[in-house]
Short mmCIF file of C-alpha atoms and ligand atoms in Angstrom, two decimals:
data_model
loop_
_atom_site.label_atom_id
_atom_site.label_comp_id
_atom_site.label_asym_id
_atom_site.label_seq_id
_atom_site.Cartn_x
_atom_site.Cartn_y
_atom_site.Cartn_z
CA MET A 1 0.00 0.00 0.00
CA GLU A 2 1.57 3.31 -1.05
CA GLN A 3 2.21 5.87 1.67
CA TYR A 4 3.95 9.23 2.00
CA VAL A 5 6.78 9.49 4.53
CA ILE A 6 7.60 13.09 5.43
CA LYS A 7 10.23 14.83 7.53
CA GLY A 8 8.83 18.29 8.25
CA GLY A 9 10.21 21.44 9.84
CA GLN A 10 11.68 23.31 6.92
CA PRO A 11 10.05 26.08 4.85
CA LEU A 12 8.93 25.35 1.29
CA GLU A 13 10.86 27.57 -1.12
CA GLY A 14 11.09 27.91 -4.89
CA GLU A 15 8.68 27.59 -7.81
CA VAL A 16 5.89 25.11 -8.60
CA THR A 17 3.77 24.85 -11.75
CA ILE A 18 0.07 24.09 -11.49
CA ALA A 19 -1.64 21.44 -13.64
CA GLY A 20 -5.00 21.67 -15.42
CA ALA A 21 -8.13 21.88 -13.30
CA LYS A 22 -9.38 18.40 -12.34
CA ASN A 23 -12.97 19.52 -11.85
CA ALA A 24 -13.05 21.28 -15.22
CA ALA A 25 -11.34 18.35 -16.96
CA LEU A 26 -13.91 15.84 -15.72
CA GLY A 27 -16.81 17.78 -17.26
CA ILE A 28 -14.89 18.55 -20.45
CA LEU A 29 -13.70 14.98 -21.04
CA ALA A 30 -17.29 13.74 -20.69
CA ALA A 31 -18.63 16.47 -23.00
CA ALA A 32 -16.09 15.50 -25.68
CA VAL A 33 -18.26 12.51 -26.70
CA MET A 34 -21.07 14.86 -27.74
CA THR A 35 -19.68 15.10 -31.29
CA ASP A 36 -18.66 12.46 -33.85
CA GLN A 37 -15.65 14.55 -34.77
CA GLU A 38 -12.24 14.41 -33.09
CA VAL A 39 -11.78 16.56 -30.01
CA ILE A 40 -8.28 17.38 -28.74
CA ILE A 41 -8.01 18.47 -25.12
CA GLU A 42 -4.81 20.00 -23.75
CA ASN A 43 -3.59 20.58 -20.19
CA VAL A 44 -5.47 17.55 -18.88
CA PRO A 45 -4.16 16.85 -15.36
CA ASN A 46 -2.58 13.39 -15.14
CA VAL A 47 -4.48 12.29 -12.03
CA ARG A 48 -6.38 9.13 -11.14
CA ASP A 49 -9.84 10.67 -11.65
CA THR A 50 -9.16 11.79 -15.23
CA ARG A 51 -7.53 8.45 -16.11
CA VAL A 52 -10.52 6.51 -14.74
CA LEU A 53 -13.02 8.74 -16.57
CA LEU A 54 -11.13 8.24 -19.84
CA GLN A 55 -11.34 4.47 -19.26
CA ALA A 56 -15.10 4.84 -18.77
CA ILE A 57 -15.34 6.85 -22.01
CA GLN A 58 -13.46 4.08 -23.83
CA GLY A 59 -15.79 1.61 -22.13
CA ILE A 60 -18.82 3.03 -23.96
CA GLY A 61 -17.03 2.78 -27.30
CA ALA A 62 -15.35 6.17 -27.88
CA THR A 63 -11.78 6.17 -29.16
CA VAL A 64 -9.29 7.74 -26.74
CA ARG A 65 -5.70 8.46 -27.75
CA TYR A 66 -3.05 10.04 -25.52
CA ILE A 67 -1.09 12.49 -27.67
CA ASP A 68 1.17 13.23 -24.71
CA GLU A 69 0.91 13.06 -20.90
CA HIS A 70 -1.43 16.04 -20.79
CA THR A 71 -3.06 16.01 -24.25
CA VAL A 72 -5.76 13.55 -25.24
CA SER A 73 -7.77 12.97 -28.41
CA ILE A 74 -11.36 11.73 -28.01
CA CYS A 75 -13.72 10.72 -30.80
CA GLY A 76 -17.29 9.67 -30.12
CA ALA A 77 -17.98 8.50 -33.69
CA ALA A 78 -17.36 4.86 -32.78
CA ILE A 79 -19.98 4.88 -30.02
CA ASN A 80 -22.92 2.66 -31.02
CA PRO A 81 -26.07 4.75 -30.42
CA ASN A 82 -28.13 1.57 -30.20
CA SER A 83 -26.02 0.14 -27.39
CA ASP A 84 -27.23 0.58 -23.82
CA LEU A 85 -24.58 3.31 -23.30
CA CYS A 86 -24.16 2.03 -19.76
CA VAL A 87 -21.19 3.41 -17.85
CA ASP A 88 -19.83 0.37 -16.06
CA ASP A 89 -20.21 0.10 -12.33
CA GLU A 90 -16.47 -0.19 -11.63
CA PHE A 91 -15.74 3.25 -13.05
CA ILE A 92 -18.48 5.13 -11.29
CA ARG A 93 -17.60 3.48 -7.99
CA LYS A 94 -14.08 4.81 -8.28
CA ILE A 95 -15.00 8.39 -9.12
CA ARG A 96 -18.11 10.51 -8.80
CA ALA A 97 -17.69 12.40 -12.05
CA SER A 98 -18.59 9.48 -14.34
CA TYR A 99 -22.10 10.80 -13.85
CA TYR A 100 -21.25 13.63 -16.27
CA LEU A 101 -21.71 11.00 -18.99
CA LEU A 102 -25.39 10.93 -18.03
CA GLY A 103 -25.87 14.46 -19.35
CA ALA A 104 -23.44 14.16 -22.26
CA LEU A 105 -24.94 10.92 -23.63
CA LEU A 106 -28.52 12.03 -22.96
CA GLY A 107 -27.82 15.22 -24.89
CA LYS A 108 -26.33 13.45 -27.88
CA TYR A 109 -28.11 10.06 -27.98
CA LYS A 110 -31.24 10.84 -25.95
CA HIS A 111 -30.48 7.96 -23.58
CA SER A 112 -27.83 6.96 -21.05
CA GLN A 113 -27.21 4.70 -18.08
CA VAL A 114 -24.74 5.25 -15.25
CA ALA A 115 -24.32 3.45 -11.93
CA LEU A 116 -25.19 5.58 -8.91
CA PRO A 117 -22.07 7.63 -8.10
CA GLY A 118 -19.53 7.16 -5.32
CA GLY A 119 -16.91 9.84 -4.72
CA CYS A 120 -15.14 11.25 -1.66
CA ASP A 121 -17.10 10.49 1.52
CA ILE A 122 -17.69 14.11 2.54
CA GLY A 123 -21.45 13.94 2.68
CA ALA A 124 -24.59 12.30 1.27
CA ARG A 125 -23.94 13.79 -2.19
CA PRO A 126 -27.42 13.32 -3.65
CA ILE A 127 -28.14 13.76 -7.36
CA ASP A 128 -31.76 14.91 -7.14
CA LEU A 129 -30.94 18.23 -8.87
CA HIS A 130 -29.33 16.43 -11.82
CA ILE A 131 -32.48 14.32 -12.17
CA LYS A 132 -34.76 17.35 -11.76
CA GLY A 133 -32.91 19.09 -14.61
CA PHE A 134 -33.06 16.11 -16.96
CA GLU A 135 -36.78 15.66 -16.27
CA ALA A 136 -37.38 19.38 -16.86
CA LEU A 137 -35.87 18.87 -20.33
CA GLY A 138 -38.35 16.07 -21.03
CA ALA A 139 -36.26 13.03 -20.12
CA GLN A 140 -37.60 10.06 -18.22
CA VAL A 141 -35.21 9.15 -15.39
CA ASP A 142 -35.38 5.83 -13.55
CA ILE A 143 -33.22 4.42 -10.77
CA ALA A 144 -33.20 0.65 -10.39
CA ASN A 145 -30.56 -1.87 -9.31
CA GLY A 146 -28.15 0.94 -8.54
CA ILE A 147 -28.30 2.29 -12.10
CA ILE A 148 -29.65 5.67 -13.21
CA SER A 149 -31.27 5.41 -16.64
CA THR A 150 -32.33 8.38 -18.76
CA HIS A 151 -34.36 8.40 -21.96
CA ALA A 152 -36.07 11.09 -24.04
CA GLU A 153 -37.92 11.05 -27.35
CA GLU A 154 -36.82 14.67 -27.62
CA LEU A 155 -35.18 17.14 -25.24
CA ILE A 156 -37.06 20.44 -25.07
CA GLY A 157 -35.50 23.56 -23.51
CA ASN A 158 -37.01 24.73 -20.22
CA HIS A 159 -36.59 27.12 -17.31
CA ILE A 160 -34.82 25.29 -14.47
CA TYR A 161 -34.38 26.70 -10.97
CA MET A 162 -31.67 25.02 -8.88
CA ASP A 163 -32.89 24.76 -5.27
CA VAL A 164 -29.25 24.32 -4.20
CA THR A 165 -26.23 25.72 -6.06
CA SER A 166 -24.71 22.56 -7.48
CA VAL A 167 -21.53 22.40 -9.60
CA GLY A 168 -22.24 18.91 -10.90
CA ALA A 169 -25.89 19.46 -11.64
CA THR A 170 -25.16 22.77 -13.42
CA ILE A 171 -22.60 21.06 -15.68
CA ASN A 172 -24.76 18.00 -16.32
CA ILE A 173 -27.85 20.04 -17.23
CA MET A 174 -25.79 22.44 -19.38
CA MET A 175 -24.55 19.48 -21.44
CA ALA A 176 -27.98 17.93 -21.96
CA ALA A 177 -29.51 21.34 -22.81
CA ALA A 178 -26.78 22.14 -25.36
CA LEU A 179 -28.42 19.71 -27.85
CA ALA A 180 -32.04 20.20 -26.74
CA THR A 181 -34.62 21.92 -28.94
CA GLY A 182 -35.13 25.54 -27.92
CA LYS A 183 -33.96 27.63 -25.02
CA THR A 184 -32.99 26.57 -21.51
CA THR A 185 -32.39 28.89 -18.57
CA ILE A 186 -30.59 27.60 -15.48
CA GLU A 187 -31.32 29.86 -12.47
CA ASN A 188 -29.17 29.81 -9.33
CA ALA A 189 -26.47 28.11 -11.38
CA ALA A 190 -23.05 27.40 -9.87
CA LYS A 191 -20.43 30.00 -10.88
CA GLU A 192 -17.15 28.14 -10.30
CA PRO A 193 -14.34 28.70 -12.85
CA HIS A 194 -14.78 25.12 -13.99
CA ILE A 195 -18.41 25.82 -14.96
CA VAL A 196 -17.14 28.62 -17.21
CA ASP A 197 -14.46 26.33 -18.64
CA VAL A 198 -16.98 23.60 -19.55
CA ALA A 199 -19.29 26.23 -21.12
CA ASN A 200 -16.40 27.69 -23.12
CA PHE A 201 -15.44 24.19 -24.24
CA LEU A 202 -19.00 23.41 -25.39
CA ASN A 203 -19.18 26.76 -27.20
CA SER A 204 -15.90 25.91 -28.96
CA MET A 205 -17.78 22.83 -30.25
CA GLY A 206 -20.60 25.01 -31.60
CA ALA A 207 -22.91 25.18 -28.59
CA ASN A 208 -24.71 28.43 -27.73
CA ILE A 209 -24.26 29.02 -23.99
CA LYS A 210 -24.28 32.45 -22.40
CA GLY A 211 -23.95 33.63 -18.81
CA ALA A 212 -21.70 30.88 -17.44
CA GLY A 213 -19.99 32.31 -14.37
CA THR A 214 -23.14 34.17 -13.38
CA ASP A 215 -26.10 32.62 -11.58
CA VAL A 216 -28.23 32.61 -14.76
CA ILE A 217 -27.01 30.50 -17.67
CA ARG A 218 -28.90 30.75 -20.98
CA ILE A 219 -28.55 27.92 -23.49
CA ARG A 220 -29.96 27.83 -27.01
CA GLY A 221 -29.97 24.22 -28.18
CA VAL A 222 -28.19 23.43 -31.46
CA LYS A 223 -28.59 20.45 -33.79
CA GLU A 224 -25.11 19.07 -33.42
CA LEU A 225 -21.65 19.83 -32.14
CA HIS A 226 -18.32 19.68 -34.01
CA GLY A 227 -14.73 18.87 -33.12
CA THR A 228 -12.42 21.34 -31.38
CA THR A 229 -9.04 21.76 -29.74
CA TYR A 230 -9.26 23.16 -26.23
CA SER A 231 -6.92 23.81 -23.29
CA ILE A 232 -8.16 23.40 -19.73
CA ILE A 233 -7.75 26.21 -17.17
CA PRO A 234 -5.27 25.84 -14.27
CA ASP A 235 -6.49 24.11 -11.12
CA GLN A 236 -7.50 26.75 -8.55
CA ILE A 237 -7.54 24.18 -5.71
CA GLU A 238 -4.11 22.74 -6.46
CA ALA A 239 -2.84 26.33 -6.59
CA GLY A 240 -4.57 27.16 -3.31
CA THR A 241 -3.13 24.06 -1.68
CA PHE A 242 0.43 25.13 -2.50
CA MET A 243 -0.33 28.72 -1.41
CA VAL A 244 -1.46 27.48 1.99
CA ALA A 245 1.49 25.06 2.24
CA ALA A 246 3.88 27.96 1.63
CA ALA A 247 2.22 30.04 4.34
CA ALA A 248 1.96 27.19 6.87
CA THR A 249 5.66 26.24 6.51
CA LYS A 250 6.76 29.92 6.72
CA GLY A 251 8.15 29.60 3.21
CA ASP A 252 8.47 31.63 0.03
CA VAL A 253 6.93 29.99 -3.04
CA VAL A 254 6.02 31.22 -6.53
CA ILE A 255 3.01 29.27 -7.80
CA LYS A 256 3.08 29.42 -11.61
CA ASN A 257 0.39 28.88 -14.29
CA VAL A 258 -2.55 30.22 -12.27
CA ILE A 259 -5.42 32.65 -12.87
CA PRO A 260 -5.09 35.00 -9.83
CA LYS A 261 -8.74 36.03 -10.05
CA HIS A 262 -9.77 32.41 -9.30
CA LEU A 263 -7.68 32.54 -6.11
CA GLU A 264 -9.06 35.78 -4.64
CA ALA A 265 -10.86 34.17 -1.66
CA ILE A 266 -7.70 32.26 -0.71
CA THR A 267 -5.39 35.24 -1.27
CA SER A 268 -7.64 37.45 0.85
CA LYS A 269 -7.66 35.00 3.77
CA LEU A 270 -3.90 34.39 3.65
CA ASN A 271 -3.20 38.16 3.68
CA GLU A 272 -5.71 38.54 6.54
CA ILE A 273 -3.85 36.01 8.74
CA GLY A 274 -0.47 37.62 8.13
CA ALA A 275 0.97 35.83 5.12
CA HIS A 276 2.02 37.98 2.18
CA VAL A 277 0.61 37.23 -1.29
CA ILE A 278 1.85 39.05 -4.41
CA GLU A 279 -0.17 38.61 -7.62
CA TYR A 280 1.43 38.58 -11.07
CA ASP A 281 -0.24 37.96 -14.48
CA ASP A 282 -0.19 34.16 -14.30
CA SER A 283 1.46 33.43 -10.97
CA VAL A 284 1.27 34.30 -7.28
CA ARG A 285 4.06 34.49 -4.72
CA VAL A 286 3.26 33.50 -1.13
CA MET A 287 5.59 34.37 1.75
CA SER A 288 5.35 34.09 5.50
CA ASP A 289 8.05 34.47 8.14
CA LYS A 290 6.07 34.50 11.38
CA ARG A 291 3.32 32.71 13.26
CA LEU A 292 0.01 33.38 11.55
CA LYS A 293 -3.08 34.94 13.08
CA PRO A 294 -6.48 33.28 13.66
CA THR A 295 -9.53 34.13 11.55
CA ASN A 296 -13.02 32.83 10.81
CA ILE A 297 -13.98 31.02 7.60
CA LYS A 298 -17.31 29.99 6.13
CA THR A 299 -17.20 27.89 2.96
CA LEU A 300 -19.53 29.10 0.21
CA PRO A 301 -20.13 28.56 -3.49
CA TYR A 302 -17.74 30.54 -5.74
CA PRO A 303 -16.67 33.31 -5.39
CA GLY A 304 -16.87 32.55 -1.65
CA PHE A 305 -14.19 30.60 0.17
CA PRO A 306 -14.05 27.18 -1.55
CA THR A 307 -15.06 24.09 0.42
CA ASP A 308 -12.21 22.23 -1.32
CA MET A 309 -9.75 24.50 0.52
CA GLN A 310 -11.36 24.13 3.97
CA PRO A 311 -9.16 21.31 5.34
CA GLN A 312 -5.93 22.90 4.11
CA MET A 313 -6.82 26.28 5.65
CA ALA A 314 -7.90 24.62 8.92
CA VAL A 315 -4.41 23.12 9.28
CA THR A 316 -2.88 26.58 8.95
CA LEU A 317 -5.30 28.04 11.50
CA ALA A 318 -4.51 25.14 13.87
CA LEU A 319 -0.99 26.64 14.11
CA SER A 320 -2.10 30.27 14.56
CA ASN A 321 -1.82 32.32 17.76
CA GLY A 322 -5.49 32.28 18.68
CA THR A 323 -8.91 30.71 18.17
CA SER A 324 -10.54 30.36 14.73
CA ILE A 325 -14.01 29.24 13.68
CA VAL A 326 -14.43 27.27 10.45
CA THR A 327 -17.98 26.69 9.20
CA GLU A 328 -18.51 24.13 6.43
CA SER A 329 -21.73 25.11 4.71
CA ILE A 330 -21.50 22.94 1.59
CA PHE A 331 -20.93 19.36 2.79
CA GLU A 332 -22.08 17.72 6.01
CA ASN A 333 -19.08 15.48 6.65
CA ARG A 334 -15.94 17.38 5.78
CA PHE A 335 -14.16 17.41 9.15
CA LYS A 336 -12.95 13.78 9.13
CA TYR A 337 -9.32 15.03 9.12
CA VAL A 338 -9.78 16.54 12.63
CA ALA A 339 -9.22 13.20 14.40
CA GLU A 340 -6.05 12.64 12.35
CA LEU A 341 -4.78 16.16 13.04
CA ALA A 342 -5.37 15.62 16.77
CA ARG A 343 -2.76 12.83 16.59
CA MET A 344 -0.29 15.52 15.51
CA GLY A 345 -1.22 17.78 18.42
CA ALA A 346 -3.93 20.00 16.94
CA HIS A 347 -6.65 21.32 19.28
CA ILE A 348 -9.87 21.30 17.22
CA ARG A 349 -13.38 20.46 18.36
CA VAL A 350 -16.25 19.95 15.93
CA GLU A 351 -19.80 20.98 16.76
CA GLY A 352 -22.17 20.19 13.88
CA ASN A 353 -20.86 21.91 10.75
CA THR A 354 -18.46 24.11 12.71
CA ALA A 355 -14.89 23.51 13.86
CA ILE A 356 -13.51 25.57 16.77
CA ILE A 357 -9.74 25.67 16.33
CA ASP A 358 -7.41 26.67 19.19
CA GLY A 359 -4.00 27.32 17.63
CA VAL A 360 -0.92 25.48 18.92
CA GLU A 361 2.77 26.39 18.47
CA SER A 362 3.66 23.32 16.43
CA PHE A 363 2.67 19.80 15.44
CA SER A 364 4.40 16.53 16.27
CA GLY A 365 4.93 13.90 13.61
CA ALA A 366 2.50 10.95 13.58
CA ASN A 367 1.15 8.08 11.49
CA VAL A 368 -2.12 9.31 9.98
CA ALA A 369 -4.54 8.21 7.25
CA ALA A 370 -6.00 10.38 4.49
CA PRO A 371 -9.82 10.23 4.83
CA ASP A 372 -10.48 11.94 1.48
CA LEU A 373 -8.77 13.96 -1.24
CA ARG A 374 -8.48 17.45 0.26
CA ALA A 375 -8.17 16.21 3.85
CA GLY A 376 -5.24 14.11 2.64
CA ALA A 377 -3.56 17.18 1.17
CA ALA A 378 -4.17 19.01 4.44
CA LEU A 379 -2.45 16.22 6.40
CA VAL A 380 0.57 16.49 4.08
CA ILE A 381 0.77 20.21 4.90
CA ALA A 382 0.57 19.41 8.62
CA ALA A 383 3.36 16.83 8.29
CA LEU A 384 5.53 19.35 6.40
CA VAL A 385 5.20 21.67 9.40
CA ALA A 386 5.81 19.03 12.12
CA ASP A 387 9.51 19.02 13.01
CA ASP A 388 9.90 15.24 12.80
CA PHE A 389 8.74 12.20 10.82
CA SER A 390 5.15 11.43 9.74
CA VAL A 391 3.68 8.65 7.63
CA ILE A 392 0.47 9.25 5.67
CA SER A 393 -1.47 6.22 4.42
CA ASP A 394 -4.42 5.94 2.01
CA ILE A 395 -2.71 8.36 -0.33
CA LYS A 396 -4.77 6.96 -3.21
CA TYR A 397 -7.29 9.67 -2.29
CA ILE A 398 -4.64 12.36 -2.74
CA GLN A 399 -3.53 10.89 -6.07
CA ARG A 400 -7.11 11.33 -7.36
CA GLY A 401 -6.66 15.07 -7.56
CA TYR A 402 -2.98 16.06 -7.31
CA GLU A 403 -0.53 15.36 -10.13
CA LYS A 404 3.00 14.42 -8.99
CA PHE A 405 2.21 15.84 -5.53
CA ASP A 406 5.30 14.45 -3.74
CA GLU A 407 7.56 15.36 -6.69
CA LYS A 408 6.31 18.97 -6.65
CA ILE A 409 6.81 19.21 -2.88
CA ARG A 410 10.38 17.83 -3.21
CA GLY A 411 10.95 20.50 -5.86
CA LEU A 412 10.20 23.06 -3.13
CA GLY A 413 12.68 21.51 -0.69
CA GLY A 414 10.12 19.38 1.13
CA LYS A 415 11.39 16.09 2.53
CA ILE A 416 8.75 13.65 1.25
CA GLU A 417 8.81 10.29 -0.48
CA LYS A 418 6.21 7.87 -1.74
CA VAL A 419 6.98 4.46 -0.19
CA ASP A 420 5.53 0.98 -0.22
CA THR A 421 7.04 -0.79 2.76
CA ASP A 422 8.23 -0.19 6.31
CA LYS A 423 11.73 -0.92 5.01
CA ASP A 424 11.40 2.03 2.61
CA ILE A 425 10.32 4.20 5.54
CA GLN A 426 13.40 3.20 7.54
CA LYS A 427 15.62 3.87 4.52
CA PHE A 428 14.09 7.35 4.18
CA LYS A 429 14.64 8.05 7.89
CA LEU A 430 18.29 6.96 7.65
CA LYS A 431 18.79 9.03 4.49
CA ILE A 432 17.28 12.18 5.97
CA GLY A 433 18.62 11.62 9.48
C1 EPZ B 1 -18.05 19.33 -7.12
O1 EPZ B 1 -18.74 18.28 -6.46
C2 EPZ B 1 -16.58 19.00 -6.97
N1 EPZ B 1 -16.32 17.71 -7.60
C3 EPZ B 1 -16.20 18.94 -5.50
O2 EPZ B 1 -14.79 18.79 -5.44
C4 EPZ B 1 -16.55 20.28 -4.85
O3 EPZ B 1 -16.30 20.17 -3.46
C5 EPZ B 1 -18.02 20.61 -5.08
O4 EPZ B 1 -18.30 20.59 -6.50
C6 EPZ B 1 -18.37 21.99 -4.55
O5 EPZ B 1 -17.56 22.95 -5.16
C7 EPZ B 1 -16.20 17.67 -8.95
O6 EPZ B 1 -16.33 18.68 -9.63
C8 EPZ B 1 -15.89 16.33 -9.55
P1 EPZ B 1 -22.17 20.07 -5.69
P2 EPZ B 1 -20.35 18.14 -6.66
O7 EPZ B 1 -23.16 19.38 -6.53
O8 EPZ B 1 -20.69 18.57 -8.03
C9 EPZ B 1 -25.79 19.34 -2.79
C10 EPZ B 1 -12.78 17.84 -4.85
O9 EPZ B 1 -12.21 17.82 -3.75
N2 EPZ B 1 -26.43 18.67 -3.91
O10 EPZ B 1 -21.76 21.47 -6.03
O11 EPZ B 1 -20.73 16.78 -6.20
C11 EPZ B 1 -24.59 18.57 -2.25
O12 EPZ B 1 -25.03 17.59 -1.32
C12 EPZ B 1 -14.26 17.56 -4.91
O13 EPZ B 1 -12.23 18.09 -5.94
C13 EPZ B 1 -27.77 18.30 -3.80
O14 EPZ B 1 -28.42 18.50 -2.77
O15 EPZ B 1 -20.84 19.21 -5.60
C14 EPZ B 1 -23.78 19.65 -1.60
O16 EPZ B 1 -24.29 19.91 -0.31
C15 EPZ B 1 -14.84 17.19 -3.56
N3 EPZ B 1 -28.36 17.68 -4.85
C16 EPZ B 1 -24.04 20.87 -2.48
O17 EPZ B 1 -25.21 20.57 -3.25
C17 EPZ B 1 -27.70 17.42 -6.03
O18 EPZ B 1 -28.31 16.87 -6.97
C18 EPZ B 1 -22.92 21.19 -3.44
O19 EPZ B 1 -22.65 20.01 -4.17
C19 EPZ B 1 -26.34 17.80 -6.12
C20 EPZ B 1 -25.73 18.42 -5.05
#
């Protein structure tokens, strides 16, 4: 079982380059099957979730060709419209985002089948809003034997109000509506940068989508979509993770290939607690040389503070010189890292969807387990601060969303290695001393 072994206590310093946005890539890769022409997608992050989704896309008959590590060609022409277009159980169990094929295949073929999604265990993660949107467009949606099936004689545009702001449902409905007849309006749509990226991608294929990035998205259905070449935006959460790691380790790091506007909520909070963030055109520099201050955080849909940065920020606040309150308003189970952090000396108590964090001077190294993707990244940050050895297990969660995570941290002077056995851990400890 792969683990990270880390010797913390030194600041991260240097430059790191951010990969393509995982949560944009997952929507875009799924949408690529909506044309019979070749689609070339650049800046695809080489992470487990994108690799698994591409396997699922091959599984329904599309041709997938890796042009290089980060560029992939997809062609949906070979998909048999008369097949059941069922996305195999094994793929959906591994990642949540296979459900984007529901909307993409429904849009193009007017039917689709996907196993009920899994995904990081950070809450119930229902899909009622996806279903509501498909039904509003005239599709029949059934759930039986753990499979969601959609079918429509024709998709007709409609006015859809999202009771809850949902990234996944906004993307899924946008895809199905792109090839519906007539006009669709999505009210209370999610506004994350990855929603805009998927809309821009679909428009580059000939779709007619306006307003992405605002809470009202207007879609005029078109008859068909054509091939395109498209490059995915940088990952705001990977960038934010390295920004927080630089601040927590009292380092000085330039994070390259970012869109500073997407990082505003993180930049604002880091400046507020005493770190120093300088914005350039496509990079940010994060410096900190003293103990950081406490603050309060409430996670909100974009442009509010992102829920995917909550665990990482909580680690930094757990080292501050005071008490902070972190309220998680998006997911109901996103504090699972608290028990692991307590093993490293953090003083955090959770009451409902709020964590009360009493800052401590430092962490001690410990053996901890990553409970989910972003909590795993947060534990790596904590281990990089602790002035001794830590071992992090279940790193498969981290590998779902961070490309070459340990390699990038080593590039910043961090003492981290991916190991398989206790013997490897001992060798690392002897090497580092
Ligand atoms: C996406 O998940 C991201 N995943 C998550 O990132 C991210 O945390 C989340 O958006 C919020 O930004 C991908 O893009 C693959 P939601 P998603 O639908 O689409 C409720 C990461 O770490 N809801 O915006 O599943 C839901 O329960 C991952 O990269 C419904 O009630 O999130 C939640 O409370 C973790 N009904 C809220 O909406 C629905 O039909 C927001 O969920 C759908 C969602």
